[in-house]
Amino acid sequence: MDDTHMQIGEVAARTELSLRTIRHYEETGLVIPSARSQGGFRLYTETDVARLMVIRRMKPLGFTLEQMRDLLDATDRLDSGDPLDAGEREALLERVQTYRQAAAEQVQKLRVQLERAEDFAATLSAHLEQNTPAPRV
């Protein structure tokens, strides 16, 4: 096999996504394998892995599949090297900026949730320490 292509199992290991999840993203059109082997196996490139990593990072922030598709479309067009007029480039950059801002807001919400969870865990630890008898020597 060509060094530039990976089978789905290697991609799953590298992205920490399940085979089922990767296949689901293929079915929804988010990530299409770059090639197929003669035996019909999906073959992925580093670009495909990078795309899956974007999706993996968006998922816990609550982005929908449609939003993922929209962002990937915008970044694909910006990165394609195809000529874009100034208005189109500005509109694409604005879309990416909107997602960046939404991600930052979600990160802040998650920080608050994490702080509350840590406080709760500390409260439980303190409760256990106060109510656990000291070992007898």
mmCIF file of C-alpha atoms in Angstrom:
data_model
loop_
_atom_site.group_PDB
_atom_site.id
_atom_site.type_symbol
_atom_site.label_atom_id
_atom_site.label_comp_id
_atom_site.label_asym_id
_atom_site.label_seq_id
_atom_site.Cartn_x
_atom_site.Cartn_y
_atom_site.Cartn_z
ATOM 1 C CA MET A 1 0.000 0.000 0.000
ATOM 2 C CA ASP A 2 1.150 3.528 -0.749
ATOM 3 C CA ASP A 3 2.608 5.298 2.318
ATOM 4 C CA THR A 4 0.339 8.278 1.707
ATOM 5 C CA HIS A 5 -2.829 6.248 2.308
ATOM 6 C CA MET A 6 -4.161 4.681 5.497
ATOM 7 C CA GLN A 7 -6.908 2.185 6.051
ATOM 8 C CA ILE A 8 -9.827 3.026 8.288
ATOM 9 C CA GLY A 9 -8.418 1.144 11.296
ATOM 10 C CA GLU A 10 -5.286 3.284 11.382
ATOM 11 C CA VAL A 11 -7.367 6.418 10.942
ATOM 12 C CA ALA A 12 -9.619 5.341 13.815
ATOM 13 C CA ALA A 13 -6.595 4.803 16.059
ATOM 14 C CA ARG A 14 -5.066 8.160 15.138
ATOM 15 C CA THR A 15 -8.275 10.153 15.551
ATOM 16 C CA GLU A 16 -9.653 8.162 18.504
ATOM 17 C CA LEU A 17 -12.926 7.809 16.618
ATOM 18 C CA SER A 18 -14.696 4.495 16.193
ATOM 19 C CA LEU A 19 -14.942 2.796 12.806
ATOM 20 C CA ARG A 20 -18.698 3.245 13.043
ATOM 21 C CA THR A 21 -18.335 7.005 13.618
ATOM 22 C CA ILE A 22 -15.947 7.402 10.680
ATOM 23 C CA ARG A 23 -18.339 5.473 8.446
ATOM 24 C CA HIS A 24 -21.215 7.655 9.687
ATOM 25 C CA TYR A 25 -19.280 10.802 8.760
ATOM 26 C CA GLU A 26 -18.713 9.271 5.331
ATOM 27 C CA GLU A 27 -22.438 8.501 4.946
ATOM 28 C CA THR A 28 -23.309 12.096 5.852
ATOM 29 C CA GLY A 29 -20.729 13.438 3.395
ATOM 30 C CA LEU A 30 -18.487 15.107 5.975
ATOM 31 C CA VAL A 31 -15.428 13.027 5.125
ATOM 32 C CA ILE A 32 -15.096 10.992 1.972
ATOM 33 C CA PRO A 33 -12.153 8.577 1.730
ATOM 34 C CA SER A 34 -9.633 9.867 -0.793
ATOM 35 C CA ALA A 35 -9.376 6.485 -2.484
ATOM 36 C CA ARG A 36 -10.355 2.836 -2.365
ATOM 37 C CA SER A 37 -8.034 -0.134 -2.572
ATOM 38 C CA GLN A 38 -8.483 -2.760 -5.250
ATOM 39 C CA GLY A 39 -10.272 -4.800 -2.592
ATOM 40 C CA GLY A 40 -12.663 -1.925 -1.894
ATOM 41 C CA PHE A 41 -11.143 -0.814 1.412
ATOM 42 C CA ARG A 42 -11.441 2.857 2.295
ATOM 43 C CA LEU A 43 -8.138 4.720 1.997
ATOM 44 C CA TYR A 44 -7.518 8.001 3.772
ATOM 45 C CA THR A 45 -4.837 10.680 3.530
ATOM 46 C CA GLU A 46 -3.403 13.093 6.099
ATOM 47 C CA THR A 47 -5.882 15.674 4.782
ATOM 48 C CA ASP A 48 -8.759 13.304 5.544
ATOM 49 C CA VAL A 49 -7.381 12.739 9.060
ATOM 50 C CA ALA A 50 -7.102 16.506 9.604
ATOM 51 C CA ARG A 51 -10.717 16.885 8.500
ATOM 52 C CA LEU A 52 -11.832 14.188 10.941
ATOM 53 C CA MET A 53 -9.914 15.945 13.713
ATOM 54 C CA VAL A 54 -11.825 19.175 13.019
ATOM 55 C CA ILE A 55 -15.078 17.230 13.309
ATOM 56 C CA ARG A 56 -13.911 15.483 16.470
ATOM 57 C CA ARG A 57 -13.078 18.826 18.062
ATOM 58 C CA MET A 58 -16.393 20.404 17.058
ATOM 59 C CA LYS A 59 -18.577 17.567 18.360
ATOM 60 C CA PRO A 60 -18.108 18.122 22.126
ATOM 61 C CA LEU A 61 -18.757 21.827 21.620
ATOM 62 C CA GLY A 62 -22.281 21.016 20.460
ATOM 63 C CA PHE A 63 -21.944 21.830 16.772
ATOM 64 C CA THR A 64 -24.422 20.049 14.507
ATOM 65 C CA LEU A 65 -23.450 17.987 11.479
ATOM 66 C CA GLU A 66 -24.798 20.786 9.278
ATOM 67 C CA GLN A 67 -22.630 23.345 11.054
ATOM 68 C CA MET A 68 -19.623 21.059 10.681
ATOM 69 C CA ARG A 69 -20.363 20.730 6.986
ATOM 70 C CA ASP A 70 -20.715 24.500 6.626
ATOM 71 C CA LEU A 71 -17.414 25.226 8.381
ATOM 72 C CA LEU A 72 -15.565 22.541 6.425
ATOM 73 C CA ASP A 73 -16.976 23.946 3.196
ATOM 74 C CA ALA A 74 -15.751 27.430 4.099
ATOM 75 C CA THR A 75 -12.273 26.276 5.088
ATOM 76 C CA ASP A 76 -12.029 23.989 2.035
ATOM 77 C CA ARG A 77 -12.821 26.908 -0.239
ATOM 78 C CA LEU A 78 -10.366 29.204 1.541
ATOM 79 C CA ASP A 79 -7.617 26.566 1.405
ATOM 80 C CA SER A 80 -8.278 25.367 -2.154
ATOM 81 C CA GLY A 81 -5.972 27.848 -3.833
ATOM 82 C CA ASP A 82 -8.761 28.700 -6.252
ATOM 83 C CA PRO A 83 -9.073 32.400 -6.978
ATOM 84 C CA LEU A 84 -11.734 34.100 -4.850
ATOM 85 C CA ASP A 85 -12.982 37.609 -5.324
ATOM 86 C CA ALA A 86 -12.647 39.911 -2.326
ATOM 87 C CA GLY A 87 -16.338 39.678 -1.418
ATOM 88 C CA GLU A 88 -16.385 35.907 -1.486
ATOM 89 C CA ARG A 89 -13.167 35.671 0.556
ATOM 90 C CA GLU A 90 -14.586 38.135 3.103
ATOM 91 C CA ALA A 91 -17.841 36.157 3.390
ATOM 92 C CA LEU A 92 -15.930 32.906 3.943
ATOM 93 C CA LEU A 93 -13.694 34.503 6.561
ATOM 94 C CA GLU A 94 -16.780 35.879 8.290
ATOM 95 C CA ARG A 95 -18.291 32.373 8.435
ATOM 96 C CA VAL A 96 -15.102 30.972 9.954
ATOM 97 C CA GLN A 97 -15.000 33.867 12.437
ATOM 98 C CA THR A 98 -18.585 33.115 13.479
ATOM 99 C CA TYR A 99 -17.621 29.506 14.260
ATOM 100 C CA ARG A 100 -14.497 30.632 16.098
ATOM 101 C CA GLN A 101 -16.610 32.902 18.288
ATOM 102 C CA ALA A 102 -19.188 30.164 18.921
ATOM 103 C CA ALA A 103 -16.392 27.758 19.862
ATOM 104 C CA ALA A 104 -14.883 30.297 22.274
ATOM 105 C CA GLU A 105 -18.274 30.794 23.927
ATOM 106 C CA GLN A 106 -18.770 27.038 24.309
ATOM 107 C CA VAL A 107 -15.267 26.653 25.759
ATOM 108 C CA GLN A 108 -16.110 29.280 28.380
ATOM 109 C CA LYS A 109 -19.345 27.483 29.281
ATOM 110 C CA LEU A 110 -17.440 24.219 29.618
ATOM 111 C CA ARG A 111 -14.866 25.890 31.889
ATOM 112 C CA VAL A 112 -17.679 26.999 34.196
ATOM 113 C CA GLN A 113 -19.150 23.488 34.198
ATOM 114 C CA LEU A 114 -15.724 21.980 34.922
ATOM 115 C CA GLU A 115 -15.166 24.386 37.808
ATOM 116 C CA ARG A 116 -18.533 23.432 39.296
ATOM 117 C CA ALA A 117 -17.782 19.736 38.865
ATOM 118 C CA GLU A 118 -14.401 20.131 40.563
ATOM 119 C CA ASP A 119 -16.020 22.027 43.436
ATOM 120 C CA PHE A 120 -18.593 19.255 43.805
ATOM 121 C CA ALA A 121 -15.902 16.540 43.814
ATOM 122 C CA ALA A 122 -13.938 18.499 46.442
ATOM 123 C CA THR A 123 -17.066 18.821 48.591
ATOM 124 C CA LEU A 124 -17.619 15.065 48.445
ATOM 125 C CA SER A 125 -13.961 14.402 49.300
ATOM 126 C CA ALA A 126 -14.164 16.731 52.293
ATOM 127 C CA HIS A 127 -17.377 15.020 53.436
ATOM 128 C CA LEU A 128 -15.714 11.611 53.216
ATOM 129 C CA GLU A 129 -12.637 12.805 55.115
ATOM 130 C CA GLN A 130 -14.796 14.231 57.913
ATOM 131 C CA ASN A 131 -16.857 11.083 58.258
ATOM 132 C CA THR A 132 -14.314 8.325 57.772
ATOM 133 C CA PRO A 133 -12.926 6.993 61.046
ATOM 134 C CA ALA A 134 -9.167 7.093 61.452
ATOM 135 C CA PRO A 135 -7.546 3.665 61.222
ATOM 136 C CA ARG A 136 -6.705 2.084 64.584
ATOM 137 C CA VAL A 137 -3.081 1.382 65.230
#
